[in-house]
CSV table of C-alpha atoms and ligand atoms in Angstrom, one decimal:
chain,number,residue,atom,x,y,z
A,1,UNK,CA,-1.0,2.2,41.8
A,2,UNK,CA,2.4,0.3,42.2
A,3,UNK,CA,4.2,-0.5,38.9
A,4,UNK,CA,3.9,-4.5,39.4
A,5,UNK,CA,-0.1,-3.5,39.3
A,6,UNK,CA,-0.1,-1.7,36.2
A,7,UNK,CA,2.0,-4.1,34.4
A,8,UNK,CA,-0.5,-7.0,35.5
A,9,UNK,CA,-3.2,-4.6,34.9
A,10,UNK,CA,-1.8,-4.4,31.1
A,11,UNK,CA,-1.6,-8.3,31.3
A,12,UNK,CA,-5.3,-8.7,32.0
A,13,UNK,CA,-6.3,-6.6,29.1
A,14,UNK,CA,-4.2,-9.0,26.3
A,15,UNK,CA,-7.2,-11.1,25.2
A,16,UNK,CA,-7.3,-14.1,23.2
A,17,UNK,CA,-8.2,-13.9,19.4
A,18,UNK,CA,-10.4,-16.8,19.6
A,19,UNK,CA,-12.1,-17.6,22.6
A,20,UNK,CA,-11.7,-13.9,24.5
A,21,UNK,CA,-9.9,-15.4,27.9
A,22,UNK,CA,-7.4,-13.5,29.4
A,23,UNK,CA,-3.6,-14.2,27.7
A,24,UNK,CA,-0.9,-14.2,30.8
A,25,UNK,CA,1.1,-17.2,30.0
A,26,UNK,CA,4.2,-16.9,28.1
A,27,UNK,CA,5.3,-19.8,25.1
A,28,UNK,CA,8.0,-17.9,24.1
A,29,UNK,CA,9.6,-13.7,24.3
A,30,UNK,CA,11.7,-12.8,21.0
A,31,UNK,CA,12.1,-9.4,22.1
A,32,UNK,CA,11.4,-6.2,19.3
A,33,UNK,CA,11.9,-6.8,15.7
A,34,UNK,CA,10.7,-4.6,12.8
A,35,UNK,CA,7.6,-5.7,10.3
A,36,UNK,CA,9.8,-8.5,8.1
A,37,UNK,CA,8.0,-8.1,5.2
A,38,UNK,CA,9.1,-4.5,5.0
A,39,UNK,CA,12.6,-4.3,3.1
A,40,UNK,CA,13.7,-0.6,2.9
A,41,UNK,CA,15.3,0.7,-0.1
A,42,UNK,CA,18.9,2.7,-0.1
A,43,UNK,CA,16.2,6.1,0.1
A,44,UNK,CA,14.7,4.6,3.4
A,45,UNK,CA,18.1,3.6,5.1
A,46,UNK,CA,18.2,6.9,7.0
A,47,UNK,CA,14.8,6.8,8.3
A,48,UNK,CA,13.4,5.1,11.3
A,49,UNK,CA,12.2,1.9,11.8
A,50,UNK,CA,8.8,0.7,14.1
A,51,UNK,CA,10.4,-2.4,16.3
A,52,UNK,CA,7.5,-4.1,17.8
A,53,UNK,CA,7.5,-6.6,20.3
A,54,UNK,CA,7.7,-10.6,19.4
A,55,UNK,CA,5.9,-12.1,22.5
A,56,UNK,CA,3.9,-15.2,22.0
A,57,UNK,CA,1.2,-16.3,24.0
A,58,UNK,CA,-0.6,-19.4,25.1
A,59,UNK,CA,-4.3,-19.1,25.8
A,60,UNK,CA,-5.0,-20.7,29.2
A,61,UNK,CA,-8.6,-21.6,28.1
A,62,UNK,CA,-8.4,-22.4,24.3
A,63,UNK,CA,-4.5,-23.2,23.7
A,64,UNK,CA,-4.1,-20.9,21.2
A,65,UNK,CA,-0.6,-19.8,20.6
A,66,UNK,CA,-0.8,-16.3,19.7
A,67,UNK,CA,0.8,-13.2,19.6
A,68,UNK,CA,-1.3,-9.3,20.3
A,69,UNK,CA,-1.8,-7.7,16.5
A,70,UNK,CA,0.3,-4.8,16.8
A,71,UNK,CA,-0.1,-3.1,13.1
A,72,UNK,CA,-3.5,-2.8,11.5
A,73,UNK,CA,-3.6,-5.7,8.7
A,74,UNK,CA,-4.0,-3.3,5.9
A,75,UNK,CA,-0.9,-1.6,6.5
A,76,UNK,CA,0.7,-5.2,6.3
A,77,UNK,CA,-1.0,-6.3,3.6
A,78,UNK,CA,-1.3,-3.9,1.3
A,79,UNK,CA,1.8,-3.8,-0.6
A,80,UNK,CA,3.0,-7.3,0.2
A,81,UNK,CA,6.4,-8.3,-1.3
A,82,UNK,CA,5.9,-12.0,-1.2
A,83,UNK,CA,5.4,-13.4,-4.9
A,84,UNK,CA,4.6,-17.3,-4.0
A,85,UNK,CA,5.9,-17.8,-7.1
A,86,UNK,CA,9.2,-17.5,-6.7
A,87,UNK,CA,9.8,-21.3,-5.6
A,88,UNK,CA,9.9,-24.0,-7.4
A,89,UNK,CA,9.6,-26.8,-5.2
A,90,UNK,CA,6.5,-24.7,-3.8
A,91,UNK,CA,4.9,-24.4,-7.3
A,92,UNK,CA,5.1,-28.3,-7.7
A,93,UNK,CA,3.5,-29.3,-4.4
A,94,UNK,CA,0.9,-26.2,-5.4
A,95,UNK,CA,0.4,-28.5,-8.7
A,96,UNK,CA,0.5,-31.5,-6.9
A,97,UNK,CA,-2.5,-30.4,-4.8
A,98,UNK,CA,-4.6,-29.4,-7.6
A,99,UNK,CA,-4.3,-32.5,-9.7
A,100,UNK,CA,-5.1,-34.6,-5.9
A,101,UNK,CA,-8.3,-32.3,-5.1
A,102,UNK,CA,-9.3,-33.1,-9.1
A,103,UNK,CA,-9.2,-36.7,-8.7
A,104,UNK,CA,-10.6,-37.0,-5.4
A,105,UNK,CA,-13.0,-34.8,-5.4
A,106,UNK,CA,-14.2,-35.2,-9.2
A,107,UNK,CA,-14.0,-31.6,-9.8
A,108,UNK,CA,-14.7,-30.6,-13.4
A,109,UNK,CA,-16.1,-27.5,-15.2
A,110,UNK,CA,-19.2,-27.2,-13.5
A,111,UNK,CA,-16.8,-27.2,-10.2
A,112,UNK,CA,-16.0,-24.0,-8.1
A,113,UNK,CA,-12.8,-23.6,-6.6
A,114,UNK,CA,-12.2,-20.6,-3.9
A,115,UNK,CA,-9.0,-19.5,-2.7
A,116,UNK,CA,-8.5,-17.3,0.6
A,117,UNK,CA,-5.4,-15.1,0.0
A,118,UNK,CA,-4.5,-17.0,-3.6
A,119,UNK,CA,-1.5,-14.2,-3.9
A,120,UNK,CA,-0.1,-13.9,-7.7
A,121,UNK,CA,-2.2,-17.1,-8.7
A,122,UNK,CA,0.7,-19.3,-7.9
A,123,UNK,CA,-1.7,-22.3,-7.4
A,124,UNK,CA,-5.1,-21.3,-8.9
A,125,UNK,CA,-3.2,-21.3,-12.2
A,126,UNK,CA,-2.8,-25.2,-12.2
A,127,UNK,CA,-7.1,-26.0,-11.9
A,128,UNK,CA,-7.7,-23.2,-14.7
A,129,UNK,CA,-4.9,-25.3,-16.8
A,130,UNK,CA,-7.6,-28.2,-15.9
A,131,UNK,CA,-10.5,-26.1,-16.9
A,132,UNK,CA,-12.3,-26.0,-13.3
A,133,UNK,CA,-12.8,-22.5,-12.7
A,134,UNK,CA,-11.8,-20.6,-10.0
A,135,UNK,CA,-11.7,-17.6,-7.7
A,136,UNK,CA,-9.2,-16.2,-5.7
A,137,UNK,CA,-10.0,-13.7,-3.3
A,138,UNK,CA,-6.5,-11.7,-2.2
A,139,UNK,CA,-6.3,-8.2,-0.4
A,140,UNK,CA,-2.7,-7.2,-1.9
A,141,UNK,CA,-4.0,-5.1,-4.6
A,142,UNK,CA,-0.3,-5.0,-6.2
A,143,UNK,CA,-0.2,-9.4,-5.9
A,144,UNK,CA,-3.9,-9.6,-7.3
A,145,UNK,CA,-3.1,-7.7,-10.5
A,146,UNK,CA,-0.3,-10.4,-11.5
A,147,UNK,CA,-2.6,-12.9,-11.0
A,148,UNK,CA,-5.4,-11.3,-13.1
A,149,UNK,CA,-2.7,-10.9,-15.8
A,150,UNK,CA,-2.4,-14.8,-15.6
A,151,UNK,CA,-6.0,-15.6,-15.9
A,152,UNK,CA,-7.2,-16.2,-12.2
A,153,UNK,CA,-9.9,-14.3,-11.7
A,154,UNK,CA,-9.2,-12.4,-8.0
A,155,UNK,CA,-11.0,-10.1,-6.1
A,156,UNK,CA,-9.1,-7.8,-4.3
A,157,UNK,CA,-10.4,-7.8,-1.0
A,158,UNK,CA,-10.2,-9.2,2.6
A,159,UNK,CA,-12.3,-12.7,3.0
A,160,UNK,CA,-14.6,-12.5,6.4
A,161,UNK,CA,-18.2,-13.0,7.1
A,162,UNK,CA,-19.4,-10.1,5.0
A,163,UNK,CA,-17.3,-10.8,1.7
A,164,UNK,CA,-18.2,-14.3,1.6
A,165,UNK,CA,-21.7,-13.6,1.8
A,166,UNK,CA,-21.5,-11.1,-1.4
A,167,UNK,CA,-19.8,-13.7,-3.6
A,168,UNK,CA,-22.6,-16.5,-2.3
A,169,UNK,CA,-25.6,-13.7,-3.4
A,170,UNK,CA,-23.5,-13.3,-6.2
A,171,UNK,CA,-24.0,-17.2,-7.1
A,172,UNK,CA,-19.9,-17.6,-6.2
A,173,UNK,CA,-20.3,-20.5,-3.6
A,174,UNK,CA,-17.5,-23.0,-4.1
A,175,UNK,CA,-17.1,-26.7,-4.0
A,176,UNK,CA,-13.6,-26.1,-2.5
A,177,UNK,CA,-12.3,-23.7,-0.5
A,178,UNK,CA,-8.9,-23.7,0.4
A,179,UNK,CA,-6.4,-21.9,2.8
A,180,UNK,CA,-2.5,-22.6,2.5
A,181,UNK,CA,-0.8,-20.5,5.3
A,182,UNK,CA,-2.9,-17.8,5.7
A,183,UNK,CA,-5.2,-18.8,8.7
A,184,UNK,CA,-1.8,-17.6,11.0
A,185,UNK,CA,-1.7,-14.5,9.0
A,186,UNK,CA,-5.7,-13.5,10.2
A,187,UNK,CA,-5.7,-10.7,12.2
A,188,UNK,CA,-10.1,-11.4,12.9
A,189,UNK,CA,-9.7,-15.2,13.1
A,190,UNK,CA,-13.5,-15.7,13.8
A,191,UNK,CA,-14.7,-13.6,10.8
A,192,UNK,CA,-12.5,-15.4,8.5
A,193,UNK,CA,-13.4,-19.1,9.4
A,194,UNK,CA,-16.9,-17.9,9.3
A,195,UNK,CA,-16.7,-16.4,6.0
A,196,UNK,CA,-14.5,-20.0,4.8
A,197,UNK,CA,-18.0,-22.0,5.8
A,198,UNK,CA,-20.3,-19.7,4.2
A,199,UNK,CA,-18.4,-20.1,0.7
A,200,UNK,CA,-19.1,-24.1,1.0
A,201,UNK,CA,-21.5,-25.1,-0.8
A,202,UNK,CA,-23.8,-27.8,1.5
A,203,UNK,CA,-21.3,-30.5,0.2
A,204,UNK,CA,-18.3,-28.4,-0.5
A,205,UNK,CA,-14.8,-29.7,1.1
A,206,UNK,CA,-12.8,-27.0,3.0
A,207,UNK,CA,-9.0,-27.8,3.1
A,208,UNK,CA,-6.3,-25.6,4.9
A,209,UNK,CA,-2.3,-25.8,5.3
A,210,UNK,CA,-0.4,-24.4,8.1
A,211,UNK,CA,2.6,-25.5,9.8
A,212,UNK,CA,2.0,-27.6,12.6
A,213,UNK,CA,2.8,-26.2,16.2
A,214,UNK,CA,3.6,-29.8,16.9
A,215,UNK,CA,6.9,-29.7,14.8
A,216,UNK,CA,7.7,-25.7,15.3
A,217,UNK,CA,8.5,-27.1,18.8
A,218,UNK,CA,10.1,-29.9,18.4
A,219,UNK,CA,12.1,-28.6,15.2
A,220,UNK,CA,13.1,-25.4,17.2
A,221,UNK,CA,11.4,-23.5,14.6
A,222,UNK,CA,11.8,-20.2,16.2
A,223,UNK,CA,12.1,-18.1,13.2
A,224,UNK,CA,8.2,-19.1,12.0
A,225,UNK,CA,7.3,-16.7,14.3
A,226,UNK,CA,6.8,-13.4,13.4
A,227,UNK,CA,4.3,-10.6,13.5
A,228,UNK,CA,2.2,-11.2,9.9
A,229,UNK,CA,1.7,-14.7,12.0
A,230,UNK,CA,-0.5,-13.8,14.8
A,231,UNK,CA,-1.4,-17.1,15.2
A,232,UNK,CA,0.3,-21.1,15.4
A,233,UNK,CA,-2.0,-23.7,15.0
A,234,UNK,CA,-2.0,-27.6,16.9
A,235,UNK,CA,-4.7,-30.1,15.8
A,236,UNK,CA,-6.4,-29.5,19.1
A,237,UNK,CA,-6.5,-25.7,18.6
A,238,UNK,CA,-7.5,-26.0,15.1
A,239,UNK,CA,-10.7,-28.5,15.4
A,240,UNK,CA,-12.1,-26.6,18.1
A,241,UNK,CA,-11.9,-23.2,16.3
A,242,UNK,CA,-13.7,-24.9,13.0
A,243,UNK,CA,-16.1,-26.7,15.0
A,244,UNK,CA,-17.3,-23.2,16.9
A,245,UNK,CA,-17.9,-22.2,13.2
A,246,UNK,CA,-20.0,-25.2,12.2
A,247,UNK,CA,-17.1,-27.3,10.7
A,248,UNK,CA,-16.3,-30.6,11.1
A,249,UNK,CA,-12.5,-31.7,10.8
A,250,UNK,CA,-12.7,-35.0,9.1
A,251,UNK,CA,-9.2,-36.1,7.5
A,252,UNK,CA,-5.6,-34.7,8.2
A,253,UNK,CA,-2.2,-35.1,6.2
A,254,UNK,CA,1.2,-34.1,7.6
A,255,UNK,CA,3.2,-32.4,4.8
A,256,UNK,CA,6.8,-31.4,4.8
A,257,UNK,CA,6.2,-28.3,3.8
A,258,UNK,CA,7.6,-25.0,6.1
A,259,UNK,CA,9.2,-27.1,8.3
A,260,UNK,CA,6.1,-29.5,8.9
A,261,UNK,CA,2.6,-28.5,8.0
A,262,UNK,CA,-0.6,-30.1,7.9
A,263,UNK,CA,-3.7,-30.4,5.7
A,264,UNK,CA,-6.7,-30.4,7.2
A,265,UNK,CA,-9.7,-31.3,5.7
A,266,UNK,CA,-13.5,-30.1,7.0
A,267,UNK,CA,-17.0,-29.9,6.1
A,268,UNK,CA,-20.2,-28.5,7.7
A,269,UNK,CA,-20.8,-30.0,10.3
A,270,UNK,CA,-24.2,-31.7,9.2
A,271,UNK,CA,-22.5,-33.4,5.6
A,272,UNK,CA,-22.9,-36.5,7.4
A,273,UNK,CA,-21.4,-38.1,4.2
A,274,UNK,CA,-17.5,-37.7,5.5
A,275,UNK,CA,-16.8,-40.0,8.4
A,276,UNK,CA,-13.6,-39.1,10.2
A,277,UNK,CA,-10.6,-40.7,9.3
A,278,UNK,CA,-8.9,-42.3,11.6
A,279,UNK,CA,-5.5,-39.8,11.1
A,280,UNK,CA,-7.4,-37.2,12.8
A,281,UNK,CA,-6.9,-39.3,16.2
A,282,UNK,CA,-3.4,-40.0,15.3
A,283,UNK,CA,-2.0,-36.5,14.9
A,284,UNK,CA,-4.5,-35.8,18.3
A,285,UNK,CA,-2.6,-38.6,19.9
A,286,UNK,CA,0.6,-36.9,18.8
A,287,UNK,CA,-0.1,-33.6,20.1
A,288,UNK,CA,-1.7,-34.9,23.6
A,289,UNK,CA,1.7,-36.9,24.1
A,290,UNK,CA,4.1,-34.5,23.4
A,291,UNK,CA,1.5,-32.2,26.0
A,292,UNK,CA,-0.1,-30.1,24.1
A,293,UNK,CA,-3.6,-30.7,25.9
A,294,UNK,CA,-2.4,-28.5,28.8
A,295,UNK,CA,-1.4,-25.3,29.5
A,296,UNK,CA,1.6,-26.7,31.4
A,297,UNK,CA,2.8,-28.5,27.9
A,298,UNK,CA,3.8,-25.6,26.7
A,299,UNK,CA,6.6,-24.3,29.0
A,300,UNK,CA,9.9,-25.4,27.8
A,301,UNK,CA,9.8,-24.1,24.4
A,302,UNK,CA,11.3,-20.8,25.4
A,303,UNK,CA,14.7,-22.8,27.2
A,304,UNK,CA,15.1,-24.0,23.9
A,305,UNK,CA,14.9,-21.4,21.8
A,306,UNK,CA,17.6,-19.7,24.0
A,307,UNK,CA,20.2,-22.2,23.4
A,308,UNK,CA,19.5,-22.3,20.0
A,309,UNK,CA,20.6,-18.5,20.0
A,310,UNK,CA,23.8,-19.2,21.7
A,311,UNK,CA,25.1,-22.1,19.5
A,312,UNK,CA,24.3,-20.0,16.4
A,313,UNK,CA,26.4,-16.6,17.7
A,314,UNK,CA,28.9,-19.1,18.8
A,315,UNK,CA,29.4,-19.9,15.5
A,316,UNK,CA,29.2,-16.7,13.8
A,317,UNK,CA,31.5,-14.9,16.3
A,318,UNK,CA,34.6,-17.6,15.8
A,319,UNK,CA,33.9,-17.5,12.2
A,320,UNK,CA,34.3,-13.9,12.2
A,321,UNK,CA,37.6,-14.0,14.8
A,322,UNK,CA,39.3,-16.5,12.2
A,323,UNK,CA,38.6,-13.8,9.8
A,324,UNK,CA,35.8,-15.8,7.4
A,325,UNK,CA,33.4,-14.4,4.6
A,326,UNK,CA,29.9,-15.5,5.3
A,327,UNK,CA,27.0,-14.3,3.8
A,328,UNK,CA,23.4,-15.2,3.7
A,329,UNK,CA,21.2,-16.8,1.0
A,330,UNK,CA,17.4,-15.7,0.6
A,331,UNK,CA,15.4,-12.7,2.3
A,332,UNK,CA,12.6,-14.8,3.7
A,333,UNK,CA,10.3,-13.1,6.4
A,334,UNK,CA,11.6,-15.4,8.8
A,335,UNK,CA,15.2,-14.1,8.6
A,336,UNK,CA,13.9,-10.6,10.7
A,337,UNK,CA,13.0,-12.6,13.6
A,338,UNK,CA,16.0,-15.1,13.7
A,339,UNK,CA,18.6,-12.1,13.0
A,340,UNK,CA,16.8,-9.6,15.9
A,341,UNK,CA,16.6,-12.2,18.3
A,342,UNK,CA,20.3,-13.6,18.0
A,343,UNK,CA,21.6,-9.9,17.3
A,344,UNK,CA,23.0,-10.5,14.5
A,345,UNK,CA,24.1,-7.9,11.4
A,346,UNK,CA,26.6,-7.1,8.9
A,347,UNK,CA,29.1,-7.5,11.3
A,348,UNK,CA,28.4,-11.1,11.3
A,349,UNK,CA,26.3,-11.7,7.6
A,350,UNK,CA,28.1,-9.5,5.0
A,351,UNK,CA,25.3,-9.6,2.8
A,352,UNK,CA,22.3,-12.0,1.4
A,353,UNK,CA,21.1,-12.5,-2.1
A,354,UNK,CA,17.4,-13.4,-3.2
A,355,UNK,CA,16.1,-14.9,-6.5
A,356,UNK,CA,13.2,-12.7,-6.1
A,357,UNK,CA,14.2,-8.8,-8.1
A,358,UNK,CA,11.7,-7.3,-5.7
A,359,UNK,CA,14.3,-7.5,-3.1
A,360,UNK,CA,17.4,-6.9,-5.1
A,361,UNK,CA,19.0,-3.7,-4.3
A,362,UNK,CA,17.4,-3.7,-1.2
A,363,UNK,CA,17.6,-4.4,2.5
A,364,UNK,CA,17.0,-6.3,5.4
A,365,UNK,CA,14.6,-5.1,7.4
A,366,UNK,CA,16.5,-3.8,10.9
A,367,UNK,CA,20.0,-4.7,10.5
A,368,UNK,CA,20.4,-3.4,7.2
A,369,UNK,CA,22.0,-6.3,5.5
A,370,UNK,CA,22.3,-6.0,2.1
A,371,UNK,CA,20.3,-7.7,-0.3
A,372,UNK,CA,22.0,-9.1,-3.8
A,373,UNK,CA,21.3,-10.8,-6.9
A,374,UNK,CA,22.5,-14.7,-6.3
A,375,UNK,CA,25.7,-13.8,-8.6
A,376,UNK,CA,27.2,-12.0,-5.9
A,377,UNK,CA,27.9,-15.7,-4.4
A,378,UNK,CA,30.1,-16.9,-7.1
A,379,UNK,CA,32.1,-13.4,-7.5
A,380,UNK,CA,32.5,-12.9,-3.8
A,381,UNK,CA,33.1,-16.8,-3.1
A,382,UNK,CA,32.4,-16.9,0.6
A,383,UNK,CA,33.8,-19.2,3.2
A,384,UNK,CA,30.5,-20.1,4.4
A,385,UNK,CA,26.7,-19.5,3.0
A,386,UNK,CA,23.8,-18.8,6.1
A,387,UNK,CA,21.2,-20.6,4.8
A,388,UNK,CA,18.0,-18.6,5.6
A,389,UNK,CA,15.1,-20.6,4.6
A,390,UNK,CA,16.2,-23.2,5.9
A,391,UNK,CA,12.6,-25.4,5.0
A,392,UNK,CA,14.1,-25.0,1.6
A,393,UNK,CA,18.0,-26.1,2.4
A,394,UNK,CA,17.8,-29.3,-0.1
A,395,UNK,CA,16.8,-27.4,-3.1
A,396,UNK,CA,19.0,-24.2,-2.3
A,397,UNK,CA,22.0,-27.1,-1.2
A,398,UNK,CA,22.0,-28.6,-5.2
A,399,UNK,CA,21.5,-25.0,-6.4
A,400,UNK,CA,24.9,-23.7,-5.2
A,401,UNK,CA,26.8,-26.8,-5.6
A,402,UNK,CA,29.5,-24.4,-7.1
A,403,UNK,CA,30.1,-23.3,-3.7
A,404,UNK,CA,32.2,-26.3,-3.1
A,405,UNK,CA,34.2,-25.3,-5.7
A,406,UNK,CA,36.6,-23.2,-3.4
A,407,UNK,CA,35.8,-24.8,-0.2
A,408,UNK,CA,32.5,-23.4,0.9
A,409,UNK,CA,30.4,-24.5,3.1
A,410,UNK,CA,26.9,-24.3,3.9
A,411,UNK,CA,25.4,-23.3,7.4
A,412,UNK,CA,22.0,-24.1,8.6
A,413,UNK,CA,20.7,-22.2,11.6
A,414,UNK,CA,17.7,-24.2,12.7
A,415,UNK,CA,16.9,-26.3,14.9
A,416,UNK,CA,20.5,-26.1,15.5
A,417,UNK,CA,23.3,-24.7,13.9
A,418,UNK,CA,24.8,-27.4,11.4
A,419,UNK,CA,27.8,-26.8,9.0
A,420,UNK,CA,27.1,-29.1,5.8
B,1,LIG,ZN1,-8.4,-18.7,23.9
C-alpha cells in the first residue's frame, strides 16, 4: 500500500460523532497542543507531556464541526480545575438566568430543576436561594463535593441515557433541564441529548448555552477550540441533533457570553403548547447567509486563523526586540491552544497570574509559563498585560486600572491583536 493510501485509508475511518458519515473536510488544523486543563506543578515540570493533535472537522453530511476524542473523558474530567465560580460577571448572568427561568416558567417548590455538569454549584445555588429545588448531576468528583458543601444536591456521575433513566425511576424527572457549555465538552453526544429528554418531564423546558459557531468565525475565535470541546455548535447543527432525539427547538437568544453564545430553548417534540418563535428563523437566516448550510461555507475559516497568528507574533517579537515586559493575565483553557498554535512561551509571556489559587504556583500547560497570584502585576509593573480571556477583557480592563499607572498597556489577542 502506497503512503497517500494509508493516510486516506486513516481518513475514512474519522467518523462523525453524530450522524456516523465519514469526516474528510478540514475547518481548521491547530497543530499538537497538550490537555489545557492540565497545569503541571514545579514536581511535574521535568516530566513529559502528551501533545495531541488540534484538527477540526466539518461533517459533510450533518455539518458538525468537530474534532476526533483523543483522551478517554474520564481522564479529563475527573480532576477538573475549572471552579465556575471564580467570575463574577459569570456568577451574575448565572443569577440572572435563574431569576428569568422563575418568572417565566412559574417555577416554585413543587418545581424540579436538573443541571447537566452543574460544576461547584455556581448557578444551582441562586434557585435553592429561591426555594425551587434542584439537582445537579457533575462527574468531577473533586467539583461535586464543593457544591454539596454549598447545599446543591449533586450526583457525581456522567449524564447519558442510562443515568437519566435512574433518577426518572427514582421520581427525579425535572421541569428544567439545563446545559451551559457542556454539550461541546460530550465525548457520546447522542447518549447525552438522549438522557437530557428523558429527564423532561412531558411539559418540562430544556434550555442549553454554547457559543455560537456563527460568531467563533466571524470573531476569529480560534482559541475556543480545544480538545475538552469536541464539538462547535451552529443553529442548523444543533436543531437537527435535538430533533433526532425527539426535541423540538422552539425559542433562541443570542448572549454575549464566551465570545457569543446562544440559548436555545426545546421541548419534546409532541408539547404542542410551545409554538416556535420567530428568532429561531432569524438566527437560521443568519447562519444560511454567512453559508453555513454547506459544506463549502466552511472553507475560509482556516486563512483566517493564520493571519491572526502572524499579527499576534508580530507584535510580541518587536515588543521583545525593544526590550518590553509583558506578561499574561488569567490561565484559561483557551490560552493552551492560542500559545501552541502561535508558538509562543516565556520567551515572549514572562509569566501570567490567575484569581483562581488552584493555579497559583503552577504552570502553563506546554510552554511552561509561570502561573502567579495577580500581585505579581503591580510589583513587576509590565510594559504590556496579554489579556488571555479575552471574552472577559471589560471586567479584567477596570480591574487593573492601576496598570496605567506607569504606562501599561493592555493587549488583546483576538480576533486581532489590539493594544488598548
Ligand atoms: Zn455528521
Amino acid at each position: 500500500m502506497t503512503v497517500g493510501a494509508e493516510i486516506s485509508q486513516e481518513l475514512a475511518a474519522k467518523k462523525c460523532r453524530f450522524c456516523g458519515a465519514g469526516l474528510t473536510q478540514t475547518f481548521v488544523d491547530l497543530g499538537m497542543s497538550p490537555l489545557c486543563e492540565t497545569y503541571p506543578s514545579v514536581a511535574d515540570l521535568n516530566h513529559g507531556e502528551t501533545y495531541y493533535p488540534l484538527h477540526v472537522y466539518v461533517c459533510g453530511e450533518c455539518l458538525l464541526v468537530q474534532l476526533e476524542e483523543y483522551e478517554s473523558a474520564e481522564s479529563i474530567f475527573s480532576d477538573y480545575a475549572y471552579f465556575s465560580s471564580y467570575s463574577d460577571s459569570w456568577l451574575k448572568h448565572s443569577e440572572n438566568y435563574c431569576n428569568k427561568m422563575i418568572a417565566k416558567l412559574g417555577l416554585n417548590e413543587k418545581s424540579l430543576v436538573i443541571e447537566a455538569a452543574s460544576n461547584d454549584g455556581y448557578l444551582l445555588q441562586y434557585f435553592v436561594k429561591r426555594n425551587v429545588p434542584v439537582l445537579g448531576i457533575e462527574p468531577a468528583a473533586n467539583v461535586a463535593k464543593v457544591a454539596i458543601e454549598k447545599n446543591v444536591p449533586t450526583v457525581v456521575r456522567f449524564l447519558g441515557e442510562k443515568t437519566a433513566a435512574d433518577l426518572v425511576a427514582e421520581g427525579k424527572g425535572a421541569d428544567l433541564v439545563l446545559g451551559n457549555n457542556v454539550l461541546a465538552q460530550v465525548p457520546d453526544l447522542n447518549d447525552f441529548v438522549e438522557g437530557l429528554k428523558i429527564l423532561l418531564k412531558p411539559h418540562g423546558i430544556l434550555t442549553l448555552e454554547f457559543p455560537h459557531l456563527l460568531r467563533l468565525i466571524e470573531r476569529n475565535e480560534f482559541d475556543t477550540i480545544y480538545h475538552e470541546h469536541f464539538s462547535y455548535f451552529s443553529m442548523i447543527s444543533t436543531i437537527r441533533i435535538l430533533k433526532a432525539h425527539g426535541l423540538r427547538v422552539f425559542d433562541v437568544e443570542e448572549l454575549s457570553t464566551h465570545g457569543g453564545s446562544l440559548r436555545v430553548y426545546a421541548c419534546r417534540a409532541d408539547n404542542y403548547n410551545r409554538k416556535i418563535e420567530a428568532s429561531v428563523e432569524r438566527i437560521m437566516g443568519l447562519e444560511k447567509s454567512a453559508g453555513l448550510d454547506s459544506a463549502a461555507g466552511y472553507g475560509n475559516f482556516a486563512r483566517q486563523v493564520r493571519q491572526a497568528k502572524f499579527a499576534l507574533l508580530d507584535f510580541l517579537l518587536s515588543a521583545a526586540r525593544q526590550g518590553k515586559k509583558v506578561a499574561g493575565y488569567g490561565a484559561p483553557g483557551k490560552s493552551a491552544t492560542l500559545l501552541h498554535y502561535c508558538g509562543i512561551s516565556k520567551d515572549l509571556i514572562e509569566y501570567t497570574v490567575d484569581r483562581n489559587p488552584y493555579k497559583q504556583g503552577r504552570f502553563l500547560p506546554g510552554t511552561h509559563i509561570p502561573i502567579h497570584h495577580p500581585d505579581r502585576i503591580r510589583e513587576t509593573k509590565p510594559d504590556y498585560v496579554v489579556i488571555l480571556p479575552w471574552n472577559l477583557k471589560d471586567e479584567i480592563i477596570e480591574q487593573l486600572q492601576f496598570v496605567r499607572e506607569w504606562g501599561g498597556r493592555f493587549v488583546v489577542p483576538i480576533p486581532e491583536v489590539t493594544v488598548c
